[in-house]
Coordinates of C-alpha atoms in Angstrom, one line a residue:
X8 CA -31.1 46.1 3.9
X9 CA -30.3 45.8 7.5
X10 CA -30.0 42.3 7.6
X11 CA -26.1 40.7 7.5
X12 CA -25.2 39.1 4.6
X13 CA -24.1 35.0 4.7
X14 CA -20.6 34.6 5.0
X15 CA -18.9 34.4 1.8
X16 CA -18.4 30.2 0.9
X17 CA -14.8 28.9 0.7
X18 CA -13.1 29.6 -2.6
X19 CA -13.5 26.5 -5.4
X20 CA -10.2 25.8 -5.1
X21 CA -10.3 24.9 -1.5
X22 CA -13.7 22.8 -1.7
X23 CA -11.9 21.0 -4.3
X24 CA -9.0 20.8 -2.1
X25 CA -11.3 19.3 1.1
X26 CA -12.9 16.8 -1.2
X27 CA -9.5 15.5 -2.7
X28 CA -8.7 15.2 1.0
X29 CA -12.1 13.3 1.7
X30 CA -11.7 11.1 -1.5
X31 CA -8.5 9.9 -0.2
X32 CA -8.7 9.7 3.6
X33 CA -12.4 7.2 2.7
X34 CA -10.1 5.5 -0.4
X35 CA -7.8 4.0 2.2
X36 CA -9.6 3.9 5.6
X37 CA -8.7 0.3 5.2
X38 CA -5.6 0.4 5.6
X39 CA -6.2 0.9 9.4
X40 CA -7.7 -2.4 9.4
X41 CA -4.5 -3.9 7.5
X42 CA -1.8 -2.3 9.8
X43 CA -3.7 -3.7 12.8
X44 CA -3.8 -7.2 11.4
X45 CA 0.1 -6.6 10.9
X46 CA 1.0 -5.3 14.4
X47 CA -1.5 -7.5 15.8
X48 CA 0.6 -10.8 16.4
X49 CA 3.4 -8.2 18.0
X50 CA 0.6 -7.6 21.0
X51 CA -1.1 -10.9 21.0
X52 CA 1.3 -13.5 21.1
X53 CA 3.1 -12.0 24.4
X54 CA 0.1 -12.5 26.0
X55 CA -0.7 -15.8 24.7
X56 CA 2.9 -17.3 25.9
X57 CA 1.7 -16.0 29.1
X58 CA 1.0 -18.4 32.3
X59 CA -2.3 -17.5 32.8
X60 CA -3.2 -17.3 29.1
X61 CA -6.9 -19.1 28.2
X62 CA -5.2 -19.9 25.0
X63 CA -1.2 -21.2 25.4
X64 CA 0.8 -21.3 22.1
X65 CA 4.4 -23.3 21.5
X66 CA 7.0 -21.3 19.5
X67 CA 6.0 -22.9 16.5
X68 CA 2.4 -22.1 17.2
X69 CA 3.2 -18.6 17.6
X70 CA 5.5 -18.6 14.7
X71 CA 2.3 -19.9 12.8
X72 CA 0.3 -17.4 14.6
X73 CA 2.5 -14.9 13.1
X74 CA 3.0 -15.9 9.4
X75 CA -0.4 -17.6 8.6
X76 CA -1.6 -13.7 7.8
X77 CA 0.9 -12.9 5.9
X78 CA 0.7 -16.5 4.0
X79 CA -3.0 -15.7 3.1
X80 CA -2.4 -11.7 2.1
X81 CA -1.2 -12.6 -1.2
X82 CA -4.2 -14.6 -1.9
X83 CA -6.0 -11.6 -1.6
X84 CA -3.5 -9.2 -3.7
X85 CA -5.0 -11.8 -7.0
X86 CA -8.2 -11.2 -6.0
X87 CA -7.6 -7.7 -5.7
X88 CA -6.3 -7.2 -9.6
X89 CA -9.2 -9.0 -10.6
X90 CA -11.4 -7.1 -8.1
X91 CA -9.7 -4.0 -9.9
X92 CA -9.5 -4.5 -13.1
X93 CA -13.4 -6.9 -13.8
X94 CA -15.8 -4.8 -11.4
X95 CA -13.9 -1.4 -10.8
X96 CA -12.1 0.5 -7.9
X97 CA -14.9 1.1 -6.3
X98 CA -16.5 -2.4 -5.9
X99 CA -13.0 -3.5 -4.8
X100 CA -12.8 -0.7 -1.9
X101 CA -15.9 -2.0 -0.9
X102 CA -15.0 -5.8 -0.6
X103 CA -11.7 -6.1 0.9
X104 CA -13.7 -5.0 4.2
X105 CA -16.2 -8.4 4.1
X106 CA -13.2 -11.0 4.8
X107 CA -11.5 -8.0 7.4
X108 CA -14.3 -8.2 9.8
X109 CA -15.1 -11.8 9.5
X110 CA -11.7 -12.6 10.8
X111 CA -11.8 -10.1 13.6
X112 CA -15.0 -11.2 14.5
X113 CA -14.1 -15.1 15.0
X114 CA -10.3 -13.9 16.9
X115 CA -12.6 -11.6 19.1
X116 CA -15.4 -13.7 20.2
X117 CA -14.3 -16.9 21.9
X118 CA -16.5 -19.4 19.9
X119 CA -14.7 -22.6 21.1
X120 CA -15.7 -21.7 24.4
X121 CA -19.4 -20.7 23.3
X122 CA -19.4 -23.7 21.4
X123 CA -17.8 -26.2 23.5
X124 CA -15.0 -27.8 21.0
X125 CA -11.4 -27.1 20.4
X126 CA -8.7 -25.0 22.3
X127 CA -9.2 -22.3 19.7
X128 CA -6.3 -22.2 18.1
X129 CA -8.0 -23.2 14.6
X130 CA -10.7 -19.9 15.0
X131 CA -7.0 -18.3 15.4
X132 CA -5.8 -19.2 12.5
X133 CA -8.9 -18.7 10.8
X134 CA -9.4 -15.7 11.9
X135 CA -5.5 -14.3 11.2
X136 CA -6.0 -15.9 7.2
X137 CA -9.4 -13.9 6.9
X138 CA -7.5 -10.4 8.1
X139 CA -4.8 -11.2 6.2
X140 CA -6.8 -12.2 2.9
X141 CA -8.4 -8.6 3.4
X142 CA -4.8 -7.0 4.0
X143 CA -3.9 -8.2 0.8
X144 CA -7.7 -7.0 -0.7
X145 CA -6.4 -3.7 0.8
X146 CA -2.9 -3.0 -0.5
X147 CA -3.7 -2.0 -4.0
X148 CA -6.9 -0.6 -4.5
X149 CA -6.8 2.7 -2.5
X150 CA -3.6 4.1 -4.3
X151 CA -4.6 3.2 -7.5
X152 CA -7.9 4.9 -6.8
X153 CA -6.4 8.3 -5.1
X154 CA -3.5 8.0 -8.4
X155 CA -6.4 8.2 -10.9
X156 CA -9.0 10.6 -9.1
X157 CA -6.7 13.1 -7.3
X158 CA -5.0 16.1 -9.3
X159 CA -1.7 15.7 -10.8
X160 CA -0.6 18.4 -8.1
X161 CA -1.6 16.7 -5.5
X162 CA -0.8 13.0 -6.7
X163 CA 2.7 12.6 -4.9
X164 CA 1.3 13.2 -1.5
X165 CA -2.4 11.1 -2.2
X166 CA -0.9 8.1 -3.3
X167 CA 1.5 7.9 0.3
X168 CA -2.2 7.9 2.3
X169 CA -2.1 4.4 2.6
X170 CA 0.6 3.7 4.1
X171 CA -0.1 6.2 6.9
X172 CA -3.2 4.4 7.1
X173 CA -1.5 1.1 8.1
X174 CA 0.9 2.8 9.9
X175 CA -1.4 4.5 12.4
X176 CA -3.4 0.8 12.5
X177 CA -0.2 -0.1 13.8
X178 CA 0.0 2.2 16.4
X179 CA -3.9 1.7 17.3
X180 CA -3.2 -2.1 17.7
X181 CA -0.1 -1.4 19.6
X182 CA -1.2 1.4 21.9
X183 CA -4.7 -1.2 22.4
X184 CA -2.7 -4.2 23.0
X185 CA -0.9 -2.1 25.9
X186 CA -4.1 -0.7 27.7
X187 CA -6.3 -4.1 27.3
X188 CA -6.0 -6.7 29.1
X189 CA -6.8 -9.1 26.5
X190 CA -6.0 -9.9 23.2
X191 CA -9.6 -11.0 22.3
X192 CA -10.8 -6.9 23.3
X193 CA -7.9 -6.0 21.3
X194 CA -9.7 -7.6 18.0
X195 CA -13.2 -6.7 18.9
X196 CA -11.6 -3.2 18.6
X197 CA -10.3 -3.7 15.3
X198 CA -13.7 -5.5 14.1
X199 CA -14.7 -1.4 14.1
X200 CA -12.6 -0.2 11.2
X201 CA -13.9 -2.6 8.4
X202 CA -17.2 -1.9 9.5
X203 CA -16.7 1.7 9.3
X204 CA -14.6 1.2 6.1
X205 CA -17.5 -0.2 4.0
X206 CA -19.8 2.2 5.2
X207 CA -17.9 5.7 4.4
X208 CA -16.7 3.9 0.8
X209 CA -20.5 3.4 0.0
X210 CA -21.7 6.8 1.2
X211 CA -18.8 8.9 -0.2
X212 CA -16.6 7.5 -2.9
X213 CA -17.3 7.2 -6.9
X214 CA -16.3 5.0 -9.6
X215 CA -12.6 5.9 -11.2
X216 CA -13.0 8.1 -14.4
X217 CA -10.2 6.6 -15.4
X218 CA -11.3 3.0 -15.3
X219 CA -14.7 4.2 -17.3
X220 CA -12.8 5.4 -20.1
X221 CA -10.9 2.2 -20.2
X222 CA -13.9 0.5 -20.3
X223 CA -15.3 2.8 -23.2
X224 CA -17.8 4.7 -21.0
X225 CA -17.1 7.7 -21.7
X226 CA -20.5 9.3 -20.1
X227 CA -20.3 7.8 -16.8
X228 CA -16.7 8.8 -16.9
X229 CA -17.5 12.5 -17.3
X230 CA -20.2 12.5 -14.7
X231 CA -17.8 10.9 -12.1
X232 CA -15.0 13.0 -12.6
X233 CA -17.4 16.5 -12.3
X234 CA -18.0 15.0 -9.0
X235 CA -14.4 14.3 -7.9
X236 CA -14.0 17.9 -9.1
X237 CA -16.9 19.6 -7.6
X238 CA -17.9 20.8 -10.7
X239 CA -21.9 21.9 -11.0
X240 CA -22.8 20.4 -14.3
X241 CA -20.3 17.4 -15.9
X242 CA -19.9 20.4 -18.9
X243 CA -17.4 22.1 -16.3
X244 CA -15.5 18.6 -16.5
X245 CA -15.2 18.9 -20.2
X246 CA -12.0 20.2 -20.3
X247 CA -10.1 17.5 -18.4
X248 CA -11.9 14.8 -19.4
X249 CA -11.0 16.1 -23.2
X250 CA -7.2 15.7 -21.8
X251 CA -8.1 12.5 -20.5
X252 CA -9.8 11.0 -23.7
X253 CA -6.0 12.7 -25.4
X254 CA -4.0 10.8 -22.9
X255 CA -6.6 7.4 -23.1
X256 CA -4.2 4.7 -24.9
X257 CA -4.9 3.0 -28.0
X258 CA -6.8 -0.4 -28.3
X259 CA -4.8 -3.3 -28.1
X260 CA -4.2 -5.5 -31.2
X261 CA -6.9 -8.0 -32.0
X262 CA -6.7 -11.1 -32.6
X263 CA -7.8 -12.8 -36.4
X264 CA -11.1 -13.1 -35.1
X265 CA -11.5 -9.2 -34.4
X266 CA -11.5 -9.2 -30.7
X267 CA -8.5 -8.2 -28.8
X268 CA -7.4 -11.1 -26.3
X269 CA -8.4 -11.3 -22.9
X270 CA -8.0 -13.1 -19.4
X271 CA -4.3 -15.1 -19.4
X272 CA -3.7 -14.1 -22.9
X273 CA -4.3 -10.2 -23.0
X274 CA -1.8 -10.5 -19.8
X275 CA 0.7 -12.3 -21.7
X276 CA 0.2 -9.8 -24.5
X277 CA 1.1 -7.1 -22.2
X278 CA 4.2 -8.8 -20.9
X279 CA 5.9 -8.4 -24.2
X280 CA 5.3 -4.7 -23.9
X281 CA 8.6 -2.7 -21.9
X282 CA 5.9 -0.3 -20.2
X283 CA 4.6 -3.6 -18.5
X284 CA 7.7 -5.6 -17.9
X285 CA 10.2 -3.0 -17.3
X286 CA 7.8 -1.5 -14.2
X287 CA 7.2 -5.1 -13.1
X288 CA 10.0 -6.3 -12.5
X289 CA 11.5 -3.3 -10.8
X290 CA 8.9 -3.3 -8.5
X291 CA 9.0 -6.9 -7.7
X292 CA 12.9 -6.0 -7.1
X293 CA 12.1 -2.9 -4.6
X294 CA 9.5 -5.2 -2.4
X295 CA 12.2 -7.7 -2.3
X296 CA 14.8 -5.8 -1.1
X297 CA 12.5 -4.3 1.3
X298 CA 11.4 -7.6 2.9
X299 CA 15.0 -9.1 3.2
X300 CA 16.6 -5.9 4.9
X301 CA 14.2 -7.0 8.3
X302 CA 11.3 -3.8 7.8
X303 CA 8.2 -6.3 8.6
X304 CA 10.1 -8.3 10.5
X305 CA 10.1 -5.6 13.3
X306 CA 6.3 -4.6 12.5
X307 CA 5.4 -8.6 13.5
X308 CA 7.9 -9.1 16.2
X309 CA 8.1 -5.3 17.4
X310 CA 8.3 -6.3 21.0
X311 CA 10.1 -9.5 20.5
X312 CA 12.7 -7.6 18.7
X313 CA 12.8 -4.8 21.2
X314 CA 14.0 -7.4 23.7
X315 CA 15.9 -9.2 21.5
X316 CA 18.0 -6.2 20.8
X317 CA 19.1 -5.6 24.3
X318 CA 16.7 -2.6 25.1
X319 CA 16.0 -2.1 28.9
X320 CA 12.9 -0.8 29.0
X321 CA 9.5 -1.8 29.2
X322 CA 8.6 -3.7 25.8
X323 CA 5.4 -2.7 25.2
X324 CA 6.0 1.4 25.3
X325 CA 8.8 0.5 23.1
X326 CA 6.4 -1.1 20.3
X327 CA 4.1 1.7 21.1
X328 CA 7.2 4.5 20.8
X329 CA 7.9 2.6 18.0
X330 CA 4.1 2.9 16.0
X331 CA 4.2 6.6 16.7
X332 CA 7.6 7.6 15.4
X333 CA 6.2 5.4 12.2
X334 CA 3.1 7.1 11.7
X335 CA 5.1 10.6 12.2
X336 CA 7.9 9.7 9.7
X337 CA 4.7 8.6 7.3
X338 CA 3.4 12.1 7.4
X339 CA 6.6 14.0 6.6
X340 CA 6.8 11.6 3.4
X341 CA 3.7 12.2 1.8
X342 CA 5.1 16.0 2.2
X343 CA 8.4 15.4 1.2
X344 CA 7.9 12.6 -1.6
X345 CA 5.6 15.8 -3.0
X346 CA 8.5 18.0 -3.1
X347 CA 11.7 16.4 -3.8
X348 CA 10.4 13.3 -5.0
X349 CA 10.9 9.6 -4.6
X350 CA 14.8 8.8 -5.4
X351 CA 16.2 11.0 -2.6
X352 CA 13.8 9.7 -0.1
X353 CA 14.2 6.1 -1.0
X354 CA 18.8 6.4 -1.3
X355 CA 18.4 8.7 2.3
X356 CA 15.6 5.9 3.7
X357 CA 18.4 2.7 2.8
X358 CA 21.5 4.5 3.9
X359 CA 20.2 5.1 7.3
X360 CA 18.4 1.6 7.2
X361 CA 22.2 0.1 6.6
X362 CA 23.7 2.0 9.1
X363 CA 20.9 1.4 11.8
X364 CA 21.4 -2.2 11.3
X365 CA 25.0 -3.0 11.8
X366 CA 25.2 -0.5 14.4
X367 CA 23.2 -2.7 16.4
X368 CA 24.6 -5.5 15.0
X369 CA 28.0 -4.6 15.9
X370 CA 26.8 -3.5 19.4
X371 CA 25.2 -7.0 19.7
X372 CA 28.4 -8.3 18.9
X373 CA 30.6 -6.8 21.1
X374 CA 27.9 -6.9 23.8
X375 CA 28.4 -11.2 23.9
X376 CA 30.9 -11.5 25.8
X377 CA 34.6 -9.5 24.4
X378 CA 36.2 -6.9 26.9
X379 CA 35.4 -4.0 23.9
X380 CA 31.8 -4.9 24.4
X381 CA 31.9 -4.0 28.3
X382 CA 32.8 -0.8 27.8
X383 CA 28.9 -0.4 25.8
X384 CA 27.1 -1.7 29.1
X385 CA 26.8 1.6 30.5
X386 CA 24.9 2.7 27.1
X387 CA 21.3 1.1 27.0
X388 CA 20.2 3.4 24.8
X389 CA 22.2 2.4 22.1
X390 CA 20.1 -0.5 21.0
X391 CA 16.8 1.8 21.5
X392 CA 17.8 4.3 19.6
X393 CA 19.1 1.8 16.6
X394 CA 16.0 0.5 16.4
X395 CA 13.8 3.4 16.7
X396 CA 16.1 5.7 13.7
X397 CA 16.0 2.2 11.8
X398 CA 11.9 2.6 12.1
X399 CA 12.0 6.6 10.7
X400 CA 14.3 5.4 8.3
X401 CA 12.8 2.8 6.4
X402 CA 9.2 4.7 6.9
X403 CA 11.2 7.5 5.0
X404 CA 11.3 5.7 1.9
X405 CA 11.9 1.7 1.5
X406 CA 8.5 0.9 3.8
X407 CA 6.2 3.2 2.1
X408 CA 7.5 4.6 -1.7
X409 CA 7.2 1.2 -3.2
X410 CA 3.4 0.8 -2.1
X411 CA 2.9 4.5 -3.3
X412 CA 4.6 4.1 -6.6
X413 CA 2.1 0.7 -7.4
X414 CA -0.5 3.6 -8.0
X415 CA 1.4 5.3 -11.0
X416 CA 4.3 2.8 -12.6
X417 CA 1.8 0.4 -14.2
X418 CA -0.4 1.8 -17.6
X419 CA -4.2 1.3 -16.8
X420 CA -5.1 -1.6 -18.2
X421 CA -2.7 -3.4 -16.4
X422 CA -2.6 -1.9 -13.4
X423 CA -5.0 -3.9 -11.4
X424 CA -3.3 -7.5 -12.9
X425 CA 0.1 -5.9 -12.3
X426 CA -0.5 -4.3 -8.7
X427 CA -2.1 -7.5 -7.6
X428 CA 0.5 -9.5 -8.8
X429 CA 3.8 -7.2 -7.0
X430 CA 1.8 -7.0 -3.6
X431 CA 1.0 -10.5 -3.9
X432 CA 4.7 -11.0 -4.4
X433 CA 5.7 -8.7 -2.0
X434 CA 3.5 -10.3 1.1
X435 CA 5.1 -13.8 -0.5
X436 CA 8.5 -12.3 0.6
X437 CA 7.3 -10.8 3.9
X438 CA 6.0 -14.7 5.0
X439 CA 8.7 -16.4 4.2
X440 CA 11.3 -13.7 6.2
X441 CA 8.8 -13.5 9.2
X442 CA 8.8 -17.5 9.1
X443 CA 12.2 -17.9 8.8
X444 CA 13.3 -15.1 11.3
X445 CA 13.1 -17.1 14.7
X446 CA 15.0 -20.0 13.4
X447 CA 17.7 -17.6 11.9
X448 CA 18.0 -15.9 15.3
X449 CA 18.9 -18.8 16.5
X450 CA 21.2 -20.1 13.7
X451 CA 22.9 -16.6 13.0
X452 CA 22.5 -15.3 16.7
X453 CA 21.0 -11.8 17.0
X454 CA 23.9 -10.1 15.9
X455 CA 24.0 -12.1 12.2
X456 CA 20.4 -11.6 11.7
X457 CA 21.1 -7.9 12.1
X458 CA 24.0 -8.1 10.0
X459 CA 22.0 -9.6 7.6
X460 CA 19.1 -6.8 7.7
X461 CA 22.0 -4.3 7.2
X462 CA 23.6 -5.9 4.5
X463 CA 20.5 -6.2 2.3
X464 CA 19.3 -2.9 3.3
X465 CA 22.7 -1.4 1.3
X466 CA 22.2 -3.7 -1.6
X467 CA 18.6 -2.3 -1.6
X468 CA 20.1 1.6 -1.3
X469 CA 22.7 0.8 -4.6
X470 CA 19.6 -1.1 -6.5
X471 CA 17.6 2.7 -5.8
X472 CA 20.5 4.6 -6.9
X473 CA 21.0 2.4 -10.0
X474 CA 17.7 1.4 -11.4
X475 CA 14.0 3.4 -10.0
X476 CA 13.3 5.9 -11.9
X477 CA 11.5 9.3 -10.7
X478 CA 7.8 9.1 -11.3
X479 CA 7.1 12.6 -8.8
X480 CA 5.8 15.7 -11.6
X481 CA 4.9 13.3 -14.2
X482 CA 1.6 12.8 -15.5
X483 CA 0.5 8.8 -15.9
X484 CA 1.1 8.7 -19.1
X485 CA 4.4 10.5 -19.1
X486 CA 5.5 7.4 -16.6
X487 CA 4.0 5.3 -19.1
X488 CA 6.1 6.8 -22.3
X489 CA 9.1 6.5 -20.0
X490 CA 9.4 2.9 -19.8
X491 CA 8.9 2.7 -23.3
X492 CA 12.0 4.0 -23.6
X493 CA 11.7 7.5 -25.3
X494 CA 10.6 10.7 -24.7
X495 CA 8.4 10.7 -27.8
X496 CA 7.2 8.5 -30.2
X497 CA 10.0 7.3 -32.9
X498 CA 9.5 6.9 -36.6
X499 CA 8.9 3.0 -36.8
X500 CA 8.5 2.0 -33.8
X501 CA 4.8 1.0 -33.8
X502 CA 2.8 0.2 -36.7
X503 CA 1.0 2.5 -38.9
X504 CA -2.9 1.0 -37.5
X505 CA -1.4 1.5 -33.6
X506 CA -0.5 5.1 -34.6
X507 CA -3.8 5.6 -35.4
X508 CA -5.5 4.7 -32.7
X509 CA -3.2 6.4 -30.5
X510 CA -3.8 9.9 -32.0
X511 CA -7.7 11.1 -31.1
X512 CA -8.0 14.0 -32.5
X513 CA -9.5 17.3 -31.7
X514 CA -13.1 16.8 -33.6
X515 CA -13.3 13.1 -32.3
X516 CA -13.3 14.1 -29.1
X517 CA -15.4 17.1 -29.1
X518 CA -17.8 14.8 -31.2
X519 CA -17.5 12.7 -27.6
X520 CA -18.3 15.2 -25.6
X521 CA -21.3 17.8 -27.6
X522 CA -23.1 13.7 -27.6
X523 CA -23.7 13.7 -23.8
X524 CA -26.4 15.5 -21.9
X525 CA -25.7 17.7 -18.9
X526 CA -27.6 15.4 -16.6
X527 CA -25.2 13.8 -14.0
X528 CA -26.2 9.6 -13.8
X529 CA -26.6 8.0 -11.0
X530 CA -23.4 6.9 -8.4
X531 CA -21.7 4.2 -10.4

């Protein structure tokens, strides 16, 4: 009677809340390893062009250097959709961290000098298309896990995760590259978050309910989301896997045979269907516009750029200052995008993008040589400050929305072949502009290439305004009946057998459910 009693344990609702939280901090731990292969040339290559260098690089070494990773990333976005969609979300947040610390293994350890061939240039290379390969491993599977695992409340600020992931890599690699004096220490420091990646994954993180019930395993499914959910018996699930199994879409048409087609063909089959196109191309559309209006282009060549602009200060805590206000921005847009939704962030993120850019374009300008451009001498902030509010603007909306929205545009069963195939396209984009950006610095001069950046970054803005729809408050499927192109279903427009199958009702799915047992199978 005397003794205290325990302290009470937190509510349900906030152990639910911590492990939504834990699912989707281990779901996209890999993006660290992602942003510091992107920000890695921006720290590596000034030291390589340096005198004393163990390793010197031309320009168009560098250049290589620089746009090899981003050549091999959407090799692994493919992989990824098949990854995805064959073996699960889980196998696939396991995998992409095997090729990640390969590659920062071989850029870390001087081999060439171990074994006695070679300048090392080709383990560079190697080494930058393994990262890459596993940046592209990495760019789907972590939102499309958190989209289908973590509560429709919390959805909107989950599927943003990743990209805070790569941003802070960023800033790691950055803040690293300043502190170390070499760029080989600056890998072997990276070769840590893969490792720890794959390890946290395996320990913590559960198969996709969502992907079960695609599959038709509908007991797995169940067990897997009680966990996600906390719940003490998969019975406690019942409930929203029974909305689940409601929502679960019909089976696709089969074929004469009685099967329904697969591989190339079941893709092609969904391409005729407007809640596949429709979301593909408009994705495809919003990567594109981010690429040409210069947002990777100052992740690769931050401190490059930062000279390049005109800013007189040291180059280094720029990039650095620059990876911070990044990762800040990232955070207040997985809080934002989950209250006013993606639209506003994305028209707010391109306006200030356009009017970043031909500020310092004009400055640039005017700066070459014309009396108007003395009177800007006095003003070296100008080009810092450009730069800097063009990073917190595009983090607001045109770097991160489209990599969130890949999580909840595309319905399930082609999400994996559809994700894979815009981030493949996407990182296809982002080579060719890093490539070609020293050769049109020198063609356009800085000031064009600015111009440029600016100019796309308002076509970018209008193509918001005009054409992406809001996907924040709606359920998947809602997203999905969007794109279809009505609110509900019509009279007509899908045959009588489709109808069918789309309707489960009430008994079918309780018959589901009362067939399981309450025992929980093991970790799938």
């Amino acid at each position: 009677m005397g003794e205290k009693e325990p302290p009470p344990s937190p509510t349900p609702h906030r152990r639910l809340l911590l492990m939504q939280v834990l699912l989707g901090v281990v779901a996209n731990m890999g993006g660290l390893s992602a942003g510091a292969n992107l920000g890695f040339s921006a720290v590596a290559l000034p030291q390589m062009r340096h005198p004393n260098s163990t390793l010197t690089v031309t320009a168009e070494e560098a250049s290589w250097i620089a746009g090899v990773a981003a050549l091999a990333t959407p090799v692994g976005c493919l992989l990824s959709g098949w990854l995805l969609d064959r073996l699960g979300r889980r196998p696939a947040l396991l995998w992409q961290n095997v090729p990640a610390l390969l590659g920062w293994l071989m850029l870390a350890l001087p081999l060439d000098e171990l074994l006695g061939f070679g300048n090392g240039l080709g383990l560079v290379y190697g080494g930058r298309i393994l990262t890459g390969l596993a940046t592209g491993m990495g760019s789907v599977p972590g939102t499309v896990y958190v989209a289908e695992v973590g509560l429709k409340e919390l959805r909107g600020m989950l599927v943003t995760w990743t990209s805070i992931a790569i941003s802070l890599g960023i800033v790691v690699v950055y803040v690293i590259g300043a502190v170390l004096p070499s760029w080989r220490l600056v890998a072997a420091v990276c070769a840590v978050f893969p490792l720890l990646t794959l390890v946290l994954v395996y320990a913590v993180a559960v198969e996709s309910p969502v992907w079960l019930l695609g599959r038709g395993r509908v007991a797995e499914a169940r067990a897997a989301l009680a966990r996600t959910r906390l719940a003490r018996s998969p019975a406690e699930a019942d409930d929203e896997l029974a909305a689940l199994l409601r929502e679960r879409p019909p089976p696709p048409p089969r074929a004469a045979g009685g099967k329904a087609p697969t591989g190339i063909r079941g893709v092609l089959r969904d391409l005729r269907r407007p809640e596949c196109w429709k979301p593909l191309l408009i994705m495809n559309a919003f990567f594109l516009f981010q690429q040409l209006s210069g947002v990777f282009v100052v992740i690769f060549y931050a401190v490059d750029m930062v000279v390049e602009a005109g800013v007189a200060a040291d180059p280094y805590l720029v990039a650095v200052m620059i990876g911070l206000a990044r990762l800040l921005v990232t955070f207040v847009t997985g809080f934002l995008s989950n209250k006013v939704g993606r639209r506003p962030l994305a028209i707010i993120s391109g306006a200030g993008m356009t009017v970043c850019m031909m500020a310092l374009a004009t400055h640039l300008l005017l700066q070459s040589g014309s009396a108007a451009g003395d009177l800007l001498q006095p003003r070296p902030w100008l080009p810092a400050a450009a730069l800097v509010t063009f990073i917190l603007a595009s983090t607001l909306g045109f770097l991160t929305l489209p990599w969130a929205m890949i999580g909840e545009v595309f319905p399930v069963r082609f999400r994996g072949v559809a994700g894979g195939f815009t981030t493949c396209s996407a990182y296809l984009y982002s080579f060719a502009v890093v490539k070609a950006h020293p050769g049109a610095s020198h063609a356009l001069e800085r000031h064009g290439v600015f111009f440029f950046y600016g100019v796309m970054a308002l076509l970018g803005t209008l193509f918001v305004v005009l054409v992406l729809p809001e996907t924040q408050g709606r359920s998947l499927s809602d997203v999905e009946e969007y794109f279809k192109g009505r609110r509900g279903r019509r009279q007509g427009d899908v045959d009588a057998d489709t109808e069918a199958a789309a309707r489960l009702q009430p008994e079918k799915i309780s018959t589901e459910l009362k067939s399981m047992n309450g025992v929980i199978p093991p970790k799938t």
